Short mmCIF file of C-alpha atoms and ligand atoms in Angstrom, two decimals:
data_model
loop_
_atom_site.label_atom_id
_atom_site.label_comp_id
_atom_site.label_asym_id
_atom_site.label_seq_id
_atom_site.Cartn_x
_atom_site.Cartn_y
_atom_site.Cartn_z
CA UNK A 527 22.43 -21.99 16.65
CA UNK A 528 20.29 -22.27 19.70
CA UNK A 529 19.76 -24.93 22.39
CA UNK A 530 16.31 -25.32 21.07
CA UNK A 531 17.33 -25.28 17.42
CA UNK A 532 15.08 -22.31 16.88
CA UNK A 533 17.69 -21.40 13.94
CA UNK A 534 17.38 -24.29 12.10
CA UNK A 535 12.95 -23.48 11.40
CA UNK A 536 12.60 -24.20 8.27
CA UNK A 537 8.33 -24.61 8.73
CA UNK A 538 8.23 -27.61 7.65
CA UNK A 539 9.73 -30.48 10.41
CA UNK A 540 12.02 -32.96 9.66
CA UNK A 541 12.44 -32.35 5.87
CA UNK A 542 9.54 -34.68 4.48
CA UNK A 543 8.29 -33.01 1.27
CA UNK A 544 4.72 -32.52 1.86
CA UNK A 545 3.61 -33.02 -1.41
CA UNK A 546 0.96 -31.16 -3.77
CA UNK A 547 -1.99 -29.43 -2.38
CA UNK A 548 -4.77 -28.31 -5.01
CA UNK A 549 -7.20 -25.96 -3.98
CA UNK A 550 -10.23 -26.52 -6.61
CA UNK A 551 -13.61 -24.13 -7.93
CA UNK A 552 -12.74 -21.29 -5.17
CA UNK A 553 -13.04 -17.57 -5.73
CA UNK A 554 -9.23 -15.95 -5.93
CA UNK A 555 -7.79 -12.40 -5.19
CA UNK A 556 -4.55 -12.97 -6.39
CA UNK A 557 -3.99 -9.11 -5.40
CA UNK A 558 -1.14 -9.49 -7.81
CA UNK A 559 0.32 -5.93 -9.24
CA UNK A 560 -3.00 -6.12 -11.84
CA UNK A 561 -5.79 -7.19 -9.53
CA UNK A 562 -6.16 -10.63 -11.02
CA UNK A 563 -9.52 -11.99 -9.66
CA UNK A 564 -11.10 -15.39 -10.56
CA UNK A 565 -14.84 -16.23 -9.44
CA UNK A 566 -13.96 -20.16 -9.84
CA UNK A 567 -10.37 -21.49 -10.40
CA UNK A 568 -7.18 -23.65 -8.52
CA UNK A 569 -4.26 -23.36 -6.78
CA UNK A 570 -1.54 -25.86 -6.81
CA UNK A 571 1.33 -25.83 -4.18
CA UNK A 572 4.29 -28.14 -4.74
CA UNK A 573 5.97 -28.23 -1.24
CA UNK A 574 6.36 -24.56 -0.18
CA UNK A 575 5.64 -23.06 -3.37
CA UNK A 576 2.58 -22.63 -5.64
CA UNK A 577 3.12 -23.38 -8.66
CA UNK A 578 -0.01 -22.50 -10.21
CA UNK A 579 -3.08 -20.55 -10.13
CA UNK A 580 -5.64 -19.83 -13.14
CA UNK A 581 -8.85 -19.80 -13.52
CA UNK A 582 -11.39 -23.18 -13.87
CA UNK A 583 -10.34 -26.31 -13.46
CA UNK A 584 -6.56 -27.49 -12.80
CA UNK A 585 -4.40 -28.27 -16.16
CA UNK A 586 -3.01 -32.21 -15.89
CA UNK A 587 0.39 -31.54 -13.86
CA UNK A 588 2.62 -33.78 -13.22
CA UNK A 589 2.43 -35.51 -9.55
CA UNK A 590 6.04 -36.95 -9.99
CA UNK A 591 4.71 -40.02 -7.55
CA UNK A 592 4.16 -37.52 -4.98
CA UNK A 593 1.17 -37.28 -2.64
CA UNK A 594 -1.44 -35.12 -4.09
CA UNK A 595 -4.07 -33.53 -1.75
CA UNK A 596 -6.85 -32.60 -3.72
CA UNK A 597 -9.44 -29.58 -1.91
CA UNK A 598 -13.06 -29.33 -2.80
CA UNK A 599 -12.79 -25.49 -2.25
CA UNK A 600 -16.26 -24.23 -3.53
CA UNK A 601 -17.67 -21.93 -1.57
CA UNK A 602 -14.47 -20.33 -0.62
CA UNK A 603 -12.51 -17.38 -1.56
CA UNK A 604 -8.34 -17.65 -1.44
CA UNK A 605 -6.10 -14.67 -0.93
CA UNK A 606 -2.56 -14.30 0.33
CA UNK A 607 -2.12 -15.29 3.51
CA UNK A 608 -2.16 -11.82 5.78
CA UNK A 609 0.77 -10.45 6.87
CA UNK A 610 1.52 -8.41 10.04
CA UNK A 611 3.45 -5.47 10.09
CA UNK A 612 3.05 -4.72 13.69
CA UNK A 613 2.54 -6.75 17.12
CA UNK A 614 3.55 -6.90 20.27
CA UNK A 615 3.10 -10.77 21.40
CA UNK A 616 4.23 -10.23 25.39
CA UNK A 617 0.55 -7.85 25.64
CA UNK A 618 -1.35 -10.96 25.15
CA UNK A 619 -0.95 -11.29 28.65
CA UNK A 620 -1.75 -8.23 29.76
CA UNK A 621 -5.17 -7.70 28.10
CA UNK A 622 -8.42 -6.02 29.17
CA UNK A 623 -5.92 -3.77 31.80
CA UNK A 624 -6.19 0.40 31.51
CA UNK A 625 -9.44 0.03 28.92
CA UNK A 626 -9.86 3.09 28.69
CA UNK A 627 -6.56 4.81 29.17
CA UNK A 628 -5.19 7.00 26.64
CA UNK A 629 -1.56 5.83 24.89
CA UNK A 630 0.73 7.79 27.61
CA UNK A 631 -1.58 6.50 30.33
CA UNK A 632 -2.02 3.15 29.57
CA UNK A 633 1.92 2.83 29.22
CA UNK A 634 2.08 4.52 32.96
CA UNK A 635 0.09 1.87 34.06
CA UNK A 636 1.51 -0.89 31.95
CA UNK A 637 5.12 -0.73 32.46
CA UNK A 638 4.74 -1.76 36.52
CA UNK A 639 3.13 -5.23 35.21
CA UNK A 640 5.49 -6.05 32.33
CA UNK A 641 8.44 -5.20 34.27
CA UNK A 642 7.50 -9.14 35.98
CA UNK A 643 7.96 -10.78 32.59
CA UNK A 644 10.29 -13.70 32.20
CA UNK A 645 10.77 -16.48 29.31
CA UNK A 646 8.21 -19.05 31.16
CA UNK A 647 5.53 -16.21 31.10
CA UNK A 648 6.29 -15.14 27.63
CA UNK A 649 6.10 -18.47 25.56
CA UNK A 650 2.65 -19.37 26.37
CA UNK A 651 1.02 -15.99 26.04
CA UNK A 652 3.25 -15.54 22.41
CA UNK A 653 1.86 -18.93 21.32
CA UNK A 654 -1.55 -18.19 22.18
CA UNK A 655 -1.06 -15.09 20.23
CA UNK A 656 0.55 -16.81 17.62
CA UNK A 657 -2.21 -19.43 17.48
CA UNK A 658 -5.24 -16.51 17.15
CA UNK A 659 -3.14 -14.70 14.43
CA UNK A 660 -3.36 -17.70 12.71
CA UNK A 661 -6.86 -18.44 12.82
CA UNK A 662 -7.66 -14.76 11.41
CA UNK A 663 -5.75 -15.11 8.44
CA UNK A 664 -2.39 -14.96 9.24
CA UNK A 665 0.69 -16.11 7.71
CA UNK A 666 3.36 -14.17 8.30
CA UNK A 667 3.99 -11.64 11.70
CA UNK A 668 6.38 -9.58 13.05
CA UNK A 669 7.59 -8.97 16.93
CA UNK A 670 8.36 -6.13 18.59
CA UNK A 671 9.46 -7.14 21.97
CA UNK A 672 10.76 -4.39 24.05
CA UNK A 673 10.95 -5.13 27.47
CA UNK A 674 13.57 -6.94 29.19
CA UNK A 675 13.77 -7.09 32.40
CA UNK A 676 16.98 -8.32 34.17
CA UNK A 677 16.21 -11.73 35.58
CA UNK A 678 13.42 -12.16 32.56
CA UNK A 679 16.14 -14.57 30.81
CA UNK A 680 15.98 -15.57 26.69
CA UNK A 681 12.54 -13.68 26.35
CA UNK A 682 12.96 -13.23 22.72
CA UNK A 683 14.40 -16.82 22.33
CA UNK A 684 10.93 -17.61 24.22
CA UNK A 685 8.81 -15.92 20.99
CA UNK A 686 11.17 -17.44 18.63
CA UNK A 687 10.14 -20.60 20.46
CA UNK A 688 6.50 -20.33 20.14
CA UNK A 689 6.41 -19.52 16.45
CA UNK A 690 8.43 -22.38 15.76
CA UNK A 691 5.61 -24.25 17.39
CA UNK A 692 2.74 -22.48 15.63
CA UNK A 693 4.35 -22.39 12.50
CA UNK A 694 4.34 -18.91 11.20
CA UNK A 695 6.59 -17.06 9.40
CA UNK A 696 8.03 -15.18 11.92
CA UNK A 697 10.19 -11.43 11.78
CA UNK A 698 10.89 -10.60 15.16
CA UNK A 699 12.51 -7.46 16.25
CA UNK A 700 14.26 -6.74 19.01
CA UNK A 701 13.29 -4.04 20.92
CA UNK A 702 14.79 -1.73 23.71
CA UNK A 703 14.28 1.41 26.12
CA UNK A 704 17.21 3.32 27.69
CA UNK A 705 15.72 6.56 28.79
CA UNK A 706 14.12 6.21 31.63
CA UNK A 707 11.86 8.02 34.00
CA UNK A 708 14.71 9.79 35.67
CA UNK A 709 16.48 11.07 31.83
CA UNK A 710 13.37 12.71 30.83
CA UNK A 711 11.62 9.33 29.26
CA UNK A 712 8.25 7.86 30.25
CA UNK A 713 9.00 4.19 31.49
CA UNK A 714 10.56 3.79 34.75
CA UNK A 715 13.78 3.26 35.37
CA UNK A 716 13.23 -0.41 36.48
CA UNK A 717 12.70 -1.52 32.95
CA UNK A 718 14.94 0.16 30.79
CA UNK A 719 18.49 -1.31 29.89
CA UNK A 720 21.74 0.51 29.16
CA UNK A 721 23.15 1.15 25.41
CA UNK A 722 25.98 -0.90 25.68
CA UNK A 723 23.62 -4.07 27.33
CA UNK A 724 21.13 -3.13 24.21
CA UNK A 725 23.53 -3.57 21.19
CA UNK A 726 25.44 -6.18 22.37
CA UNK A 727 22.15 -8.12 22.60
CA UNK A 728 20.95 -7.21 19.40
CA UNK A 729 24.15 -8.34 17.42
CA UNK A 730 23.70 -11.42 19.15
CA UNK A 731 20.03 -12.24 18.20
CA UNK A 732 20.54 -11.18 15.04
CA UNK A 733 24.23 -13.85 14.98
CA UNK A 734 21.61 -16.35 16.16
CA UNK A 735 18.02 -16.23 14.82
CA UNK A 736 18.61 -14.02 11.51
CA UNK A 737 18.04 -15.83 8.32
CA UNK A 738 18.53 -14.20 5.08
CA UNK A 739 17.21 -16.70 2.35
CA UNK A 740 14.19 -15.86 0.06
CA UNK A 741 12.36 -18.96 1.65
CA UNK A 742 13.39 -17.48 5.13
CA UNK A 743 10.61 -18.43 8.33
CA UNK A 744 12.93 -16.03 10.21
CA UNK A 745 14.47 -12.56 10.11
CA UNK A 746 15.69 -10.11 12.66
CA UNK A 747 14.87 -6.73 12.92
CA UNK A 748 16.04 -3.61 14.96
CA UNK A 749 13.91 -2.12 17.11
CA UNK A 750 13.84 0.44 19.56
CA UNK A 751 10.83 1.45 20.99
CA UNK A 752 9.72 5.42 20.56
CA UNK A 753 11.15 8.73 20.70
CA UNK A 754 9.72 9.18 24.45
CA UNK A 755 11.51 5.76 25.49
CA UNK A 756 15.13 5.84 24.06
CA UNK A 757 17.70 8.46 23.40
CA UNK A 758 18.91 9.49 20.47
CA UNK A 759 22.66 8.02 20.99
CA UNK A 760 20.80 4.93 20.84
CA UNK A 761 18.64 5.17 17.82
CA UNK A 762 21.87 6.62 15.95
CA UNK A 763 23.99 3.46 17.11
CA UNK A 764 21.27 0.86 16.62
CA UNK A 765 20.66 2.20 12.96
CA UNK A 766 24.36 1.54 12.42
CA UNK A 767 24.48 -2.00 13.92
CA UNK A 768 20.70 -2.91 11.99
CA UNK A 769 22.98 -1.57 8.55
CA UNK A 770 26.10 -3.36 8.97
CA UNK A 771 24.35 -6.28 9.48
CA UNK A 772 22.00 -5.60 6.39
CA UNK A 773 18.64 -6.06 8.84
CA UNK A 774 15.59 -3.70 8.76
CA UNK A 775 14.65 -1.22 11.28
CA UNK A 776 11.81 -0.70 13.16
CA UNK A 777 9.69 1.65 15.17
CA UNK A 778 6.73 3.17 16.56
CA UNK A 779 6.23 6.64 15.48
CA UNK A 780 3.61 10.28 15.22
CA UNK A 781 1.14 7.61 17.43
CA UNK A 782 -0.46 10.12 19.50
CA UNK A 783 -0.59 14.05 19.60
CA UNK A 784 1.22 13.88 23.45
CA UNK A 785 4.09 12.48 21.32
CA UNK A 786 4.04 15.46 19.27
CA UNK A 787 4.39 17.65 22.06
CA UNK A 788 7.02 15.76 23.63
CA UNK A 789 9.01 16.33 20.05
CA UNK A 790 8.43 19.57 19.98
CA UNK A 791 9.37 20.59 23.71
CA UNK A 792 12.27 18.25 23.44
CA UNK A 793 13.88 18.53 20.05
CA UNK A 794 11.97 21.59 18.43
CA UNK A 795 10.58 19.03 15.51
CA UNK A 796 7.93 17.11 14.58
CA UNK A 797 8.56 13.29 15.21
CA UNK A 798 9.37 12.42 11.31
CA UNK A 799 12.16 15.28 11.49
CA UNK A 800 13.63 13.75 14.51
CA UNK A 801 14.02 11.05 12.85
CA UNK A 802 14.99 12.19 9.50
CA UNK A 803 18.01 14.30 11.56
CA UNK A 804 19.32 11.20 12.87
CA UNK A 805 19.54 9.05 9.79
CA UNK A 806 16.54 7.18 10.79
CA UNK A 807 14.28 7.15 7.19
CA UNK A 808 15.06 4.99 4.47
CA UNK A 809 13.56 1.82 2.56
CA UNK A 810 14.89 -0.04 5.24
CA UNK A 811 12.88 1.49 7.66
CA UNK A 812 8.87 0.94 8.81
CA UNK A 813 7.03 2.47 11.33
CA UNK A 814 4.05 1.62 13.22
CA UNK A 815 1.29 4.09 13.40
CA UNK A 816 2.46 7.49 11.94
CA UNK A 817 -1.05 8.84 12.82
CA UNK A 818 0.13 12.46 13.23
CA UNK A 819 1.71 13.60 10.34
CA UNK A 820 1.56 17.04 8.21
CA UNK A 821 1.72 17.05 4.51
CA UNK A 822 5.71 17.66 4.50
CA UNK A 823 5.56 14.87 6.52
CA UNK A 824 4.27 12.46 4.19
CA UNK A 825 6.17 14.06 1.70
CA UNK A 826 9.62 13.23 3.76
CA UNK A 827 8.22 9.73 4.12
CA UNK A 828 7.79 9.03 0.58
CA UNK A 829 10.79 10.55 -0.68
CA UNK A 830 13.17 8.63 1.27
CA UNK A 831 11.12 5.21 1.00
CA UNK A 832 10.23 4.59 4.78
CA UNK A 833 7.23 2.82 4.99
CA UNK A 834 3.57 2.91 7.57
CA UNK A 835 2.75 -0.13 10.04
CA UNK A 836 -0.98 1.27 10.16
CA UNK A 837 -3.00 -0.41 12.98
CA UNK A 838 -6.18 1.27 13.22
CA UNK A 839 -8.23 -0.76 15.83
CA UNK A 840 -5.19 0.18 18.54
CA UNK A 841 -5.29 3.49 17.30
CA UNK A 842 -9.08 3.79 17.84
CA UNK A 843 -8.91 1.80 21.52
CA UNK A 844 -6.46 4.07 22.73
CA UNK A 845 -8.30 7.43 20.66
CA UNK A 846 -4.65 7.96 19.33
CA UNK A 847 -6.15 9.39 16.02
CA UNK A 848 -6.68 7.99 12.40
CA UNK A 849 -3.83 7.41 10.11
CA UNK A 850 -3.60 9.34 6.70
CA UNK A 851 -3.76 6.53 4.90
CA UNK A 852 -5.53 7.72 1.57
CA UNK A 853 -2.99 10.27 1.28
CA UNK A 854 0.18 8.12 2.43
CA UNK A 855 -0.61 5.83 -0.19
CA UNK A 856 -1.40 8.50 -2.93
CA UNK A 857 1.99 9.87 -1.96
CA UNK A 858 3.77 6.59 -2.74
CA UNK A 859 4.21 5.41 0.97
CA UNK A 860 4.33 1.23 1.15
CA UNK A 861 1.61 0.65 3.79
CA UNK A 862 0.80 -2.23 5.68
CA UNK A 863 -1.57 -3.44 8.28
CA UNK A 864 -0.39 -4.24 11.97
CA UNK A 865 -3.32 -5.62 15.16
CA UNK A 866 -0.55 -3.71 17.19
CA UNK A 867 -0.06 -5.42 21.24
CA UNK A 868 -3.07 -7.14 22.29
CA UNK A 869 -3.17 -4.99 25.37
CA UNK A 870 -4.43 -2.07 23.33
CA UNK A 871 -6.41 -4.23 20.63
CA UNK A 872 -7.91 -7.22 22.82
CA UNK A 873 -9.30 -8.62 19.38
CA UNK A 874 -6.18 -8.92 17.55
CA UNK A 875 -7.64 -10.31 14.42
CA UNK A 876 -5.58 -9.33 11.64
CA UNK A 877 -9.07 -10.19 8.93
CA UNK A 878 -10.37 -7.25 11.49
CA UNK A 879 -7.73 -4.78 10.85
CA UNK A 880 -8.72 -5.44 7.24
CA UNK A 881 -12.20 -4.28 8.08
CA UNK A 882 -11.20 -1.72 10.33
CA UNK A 883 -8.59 0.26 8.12
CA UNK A 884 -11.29 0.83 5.57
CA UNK A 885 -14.25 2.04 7.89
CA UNK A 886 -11.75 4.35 9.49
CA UNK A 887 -10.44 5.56 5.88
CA UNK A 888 -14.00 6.27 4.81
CA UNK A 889 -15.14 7.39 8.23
CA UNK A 890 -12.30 10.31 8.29
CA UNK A 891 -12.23 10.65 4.16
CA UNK A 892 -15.57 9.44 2.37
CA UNK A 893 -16.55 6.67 1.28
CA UNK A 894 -14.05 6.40 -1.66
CA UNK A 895 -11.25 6.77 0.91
CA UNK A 896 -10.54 2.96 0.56
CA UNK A 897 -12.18 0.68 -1.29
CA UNK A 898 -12.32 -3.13 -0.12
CA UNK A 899 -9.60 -4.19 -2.80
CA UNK A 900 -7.34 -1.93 -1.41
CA UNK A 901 -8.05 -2.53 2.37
CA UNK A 902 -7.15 -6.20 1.68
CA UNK A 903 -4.09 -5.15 -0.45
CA UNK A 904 -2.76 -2.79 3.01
CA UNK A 905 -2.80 -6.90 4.62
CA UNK A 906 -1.23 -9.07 1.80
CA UNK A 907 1.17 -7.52 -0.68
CA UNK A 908 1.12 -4.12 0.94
CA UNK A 909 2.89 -5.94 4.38
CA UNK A 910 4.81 -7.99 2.24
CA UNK A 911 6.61 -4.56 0.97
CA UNK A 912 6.80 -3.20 4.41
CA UNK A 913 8.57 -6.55 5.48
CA UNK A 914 11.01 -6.71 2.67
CA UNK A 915 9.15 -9.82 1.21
CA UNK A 916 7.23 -8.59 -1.37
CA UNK A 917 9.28 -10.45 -4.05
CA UNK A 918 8.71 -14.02 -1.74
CA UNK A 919 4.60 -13.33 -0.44
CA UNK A 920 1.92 -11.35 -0.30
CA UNK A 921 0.18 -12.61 -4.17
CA UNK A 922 -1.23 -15.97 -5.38
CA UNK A 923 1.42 -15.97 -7.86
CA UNK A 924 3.89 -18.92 -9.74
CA UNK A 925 6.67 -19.28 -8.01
CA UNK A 926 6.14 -17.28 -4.71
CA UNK A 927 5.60 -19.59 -1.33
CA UNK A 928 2.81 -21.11 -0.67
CA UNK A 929 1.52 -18.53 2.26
CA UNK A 930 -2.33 -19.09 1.54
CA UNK A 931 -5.46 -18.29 3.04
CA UNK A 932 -8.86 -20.15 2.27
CA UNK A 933 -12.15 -18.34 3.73
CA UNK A 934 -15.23 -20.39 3.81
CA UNK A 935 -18.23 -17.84 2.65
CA UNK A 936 -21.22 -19.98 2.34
CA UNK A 937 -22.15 -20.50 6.06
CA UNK A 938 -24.64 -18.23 7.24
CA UNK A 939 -22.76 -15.28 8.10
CA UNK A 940 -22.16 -14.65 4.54
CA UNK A 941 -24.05 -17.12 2.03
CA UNK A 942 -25.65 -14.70 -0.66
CA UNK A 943 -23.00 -11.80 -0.40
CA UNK A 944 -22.70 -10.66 -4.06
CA UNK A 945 -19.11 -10.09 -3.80
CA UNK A 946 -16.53 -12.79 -2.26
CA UNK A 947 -13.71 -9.84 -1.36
CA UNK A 948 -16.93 -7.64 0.32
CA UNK A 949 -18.10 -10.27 1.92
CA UNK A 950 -14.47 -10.63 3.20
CA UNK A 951 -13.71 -7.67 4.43
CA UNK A 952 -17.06 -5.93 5.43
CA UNK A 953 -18.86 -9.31 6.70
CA UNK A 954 -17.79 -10.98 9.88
CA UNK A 955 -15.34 -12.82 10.30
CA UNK A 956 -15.49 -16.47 8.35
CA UNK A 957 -14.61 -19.78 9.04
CA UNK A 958 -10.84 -20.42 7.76
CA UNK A 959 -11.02 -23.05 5.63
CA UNK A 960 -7.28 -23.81 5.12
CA UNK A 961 -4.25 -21.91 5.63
CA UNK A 962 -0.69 -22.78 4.48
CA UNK A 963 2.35 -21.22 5.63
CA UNK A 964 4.91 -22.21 3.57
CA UNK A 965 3.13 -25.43 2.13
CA UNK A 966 2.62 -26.58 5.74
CA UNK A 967 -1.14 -26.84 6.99
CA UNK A 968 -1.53 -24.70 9.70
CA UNK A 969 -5.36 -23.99 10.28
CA UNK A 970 -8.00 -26.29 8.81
CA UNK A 971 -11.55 -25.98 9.53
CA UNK A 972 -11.23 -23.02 11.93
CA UNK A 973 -9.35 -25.59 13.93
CA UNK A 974 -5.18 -25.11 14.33
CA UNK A 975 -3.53 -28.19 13.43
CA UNK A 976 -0.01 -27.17 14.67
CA UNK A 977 -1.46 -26.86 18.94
CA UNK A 978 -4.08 -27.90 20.70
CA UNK A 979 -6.26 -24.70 20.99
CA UNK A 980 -7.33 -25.30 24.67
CA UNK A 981 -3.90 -25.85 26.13
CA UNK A 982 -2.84 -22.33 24.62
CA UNK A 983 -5.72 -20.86 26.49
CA UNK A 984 -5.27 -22.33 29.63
CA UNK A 985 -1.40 -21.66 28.93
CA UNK A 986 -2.07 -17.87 28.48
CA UNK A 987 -4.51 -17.45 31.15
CA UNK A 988 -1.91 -18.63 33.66
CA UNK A 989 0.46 -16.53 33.03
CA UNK A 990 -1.67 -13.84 33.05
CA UNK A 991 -2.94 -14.20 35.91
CA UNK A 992 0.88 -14.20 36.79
CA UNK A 993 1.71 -11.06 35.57
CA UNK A 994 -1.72 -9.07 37.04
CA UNK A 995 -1.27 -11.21 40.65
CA UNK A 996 2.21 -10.70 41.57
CA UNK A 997 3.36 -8.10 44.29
ZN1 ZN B 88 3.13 -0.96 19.20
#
């Protein structure tokens, strides 16, 4: 248990039932394993679970004297709330630097300014992040914090902190680098942290934070950062430690083609084999990117049930490359749909991602490559699987929690769009209606309910300035 009581987030404060919310006369993707689609119908959430969802009008349920929130949601369309396989929260702060850098370069230039992070910088650019993840769709997000610098004290406590306060459901990994600039890495020596320092810390936030229930607003991950950044002792140690404790593991990997010359002077392999010689694949495993990989590749990938974090806008800013995705999923590979750091995707929209993995798909593959039902599958059920949750989120369906998302389409952006999930994903982005993470009203009206929306920009822009500013 923390000082802050970040271990006790449950979503929903100070154990009121909320009630019943029903969402009435919307459009649904349920993206449920058949595609179930309703041009008018409800939703009903009982506290942090929806307990039904059909098509027309709600059946008579019974309120049990509870408060009953009824939603005129014509107009709208509901899907799962999207979830994020990928992120880096800390590179809110560190946006618009290096634009137009390639991965290896950026990094270079990077690593100098993050190396000045602390806690009091970190919670208010995570909770601005948080906040604008939640207004594109959002519901659940992961964390791949990386970078702690010595006097930086309980950085990842200080995410943990700010999701608590957004009110997202929140998988944070934590990250580390020990091979620095002097071992053969790329980051300087100044920000990496010994193995010993590494695991220790990583048993402990998982003792702390982890939480293992199906209605769970917070579990731990292991997560060191990239082939180029940490040795192999350390990936071989950390996939031990992730095991015993029965966490997931996490990674970036096959982002860029300088990483696949780096394997190949270094350890005679292609990144996946690396990985797959150290014990690293498995359905407990996801990786973000996996942009350069050959067809045994994907087969290795598949076969041993590792699944994709694809992120294609970061991929694009930094001209990394285009994912396989058409084949990765033809292959049987679980993919989901990550903004990746802001500081290499200053939009960080996660509806945009949405919009973004199928334009790349088709621009690389045809237009068939990816059609809009399965670009919004990558962001709802697909993450789900890549998280572990599929069996909690990622479907309107009885019985899973009430992660929701509610997209007003009859403003002017996308009034007379013949299809509600086109309009979705190929139109701009639309006003969010509603969304619900775990029952618990998060976003309404485009506005977020949980913090005011000008403190976290004023908040974020301070510490940015921080982090660019100081000697
Ligand atoms: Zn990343």
């Amino acid at each position: 248990m923390s000082d802050s009581g970040e271990a006790a987030y449950s979503g929903n404060p100070g154990n009121a039932r909320p009630g019943l919310i029903v969402l009435e006369g919307c459009a649904i993707a349920t993206m449920d394993e058949s595609g179930t689609e309703f041009s008018a119908g409800h939703v009903i959430v009982d506290g942090s679970t929806i307990v039904a969802v059909g098509p027309g009008n709600p059946p008579d349920f019974d309120t049990l004297g509870a408060e009953v929130r009824r939603v005129d949601a014509r107009g709208c369309l509901a899907t799962p709330g999207l979830v994020n396989t990928h992120h880096h929260l800390y590179q809110w702060g560190t946006r618009g630097m290096a634009a137009d850098a390639t991965l290896f370069e950026w990094l270079t230039a990077l690593y100098p300014v993050w190396a000045r992070l602390d806690a009091s910088l970190v919670r208010p650019v995570a909770s601005a992040a948080l906040g604008w993840l939640a207004k594109t769709g959002c519901t659940a997000t992961m964390d791949h914090h990386y970078l702690f610098p010595r006097s930086g004290g309980d950085v990842l406590g200080a995410t943990v902190a700010a999701a608590c306060e957004i009110g997202l459901r929140f998988h944070p990994t934590r990250g580390s680098m020990d091979l620095g600039a002097s071992a053969g890495g790329l980051p300087p020596d100044d920000v990496v942290e010994t193995r010993d320092e590494i695991l220790a810390a990583t048993q402990e936030a998982i003792e702390e934070y982890h939480d293992g229930a199906p209605d769970s607003m917070l579990r731990v991950g292991v997560a060191p950062c990239s082939p180029f950044s940490v040795t192999a002792e350390l990936l071989v140690e950390a996939a031990e430690l992730a095991r015993r404790a029965g966490v997931r593991l996490h990674t970036h990997l096959a982002e860029t083609k300088d990483e696949d010359e780096y394997c190949a002077e270094r350890f005679g392999c292609t990144p996946v084999e690396y990985l797959d010689s150290l014990g690293w694949l498995g359905d407990d495993v996801w990786l973000a990117h996996a942009v350069h990989l050959n067809d045994a590749d994907i087969g290795t990938l598949a076969q041993s049930g590792t699944s994709v974090a694809h992120c294609p806008s970061s991929n694009a800013r930094l001209g990394a490359g285009i994912c396989r995705t058409r084949a990765l999923v033809d292959a049987g590979v679980l993919v989901g749909l990550g903004v990746d750091g802001s500081a290499s995707n200053e939009e960080s929209s996660l509806l945009g991602e949405v919009r973004q993995a199928a334009l790349v798909a088709r621009a690389a593959g045809g237009p068939q490559a990816m059609s809009v039902r399965d670009a919004l599958r990558l962001a709802t059920i697909g993450g789900a699987w890549v998280l572990g949750r599929a069996a909690e989120i990622g479907s309107l369906e009885k019985f899973k929690l009430a992660d929701i998302a509610l997209w007003r389409l009859d403003t002017l952006a996308h009034a007379g769009i013949a299809d509600p999930v086109a309009a979705l994903v190929l139109g701009a982005r639309p006003p969010l209606e509603l969304l619900l993470v775990n029952g618990r009203v998060v976003v309404e009206r485009d506005r977020l309910v949980t913090a005011d929306e000008d403190q976290l920009a004023s908040g974020a822009a301070a510490a940015s300035a921080a982090l660019a500013d100081q000697p």
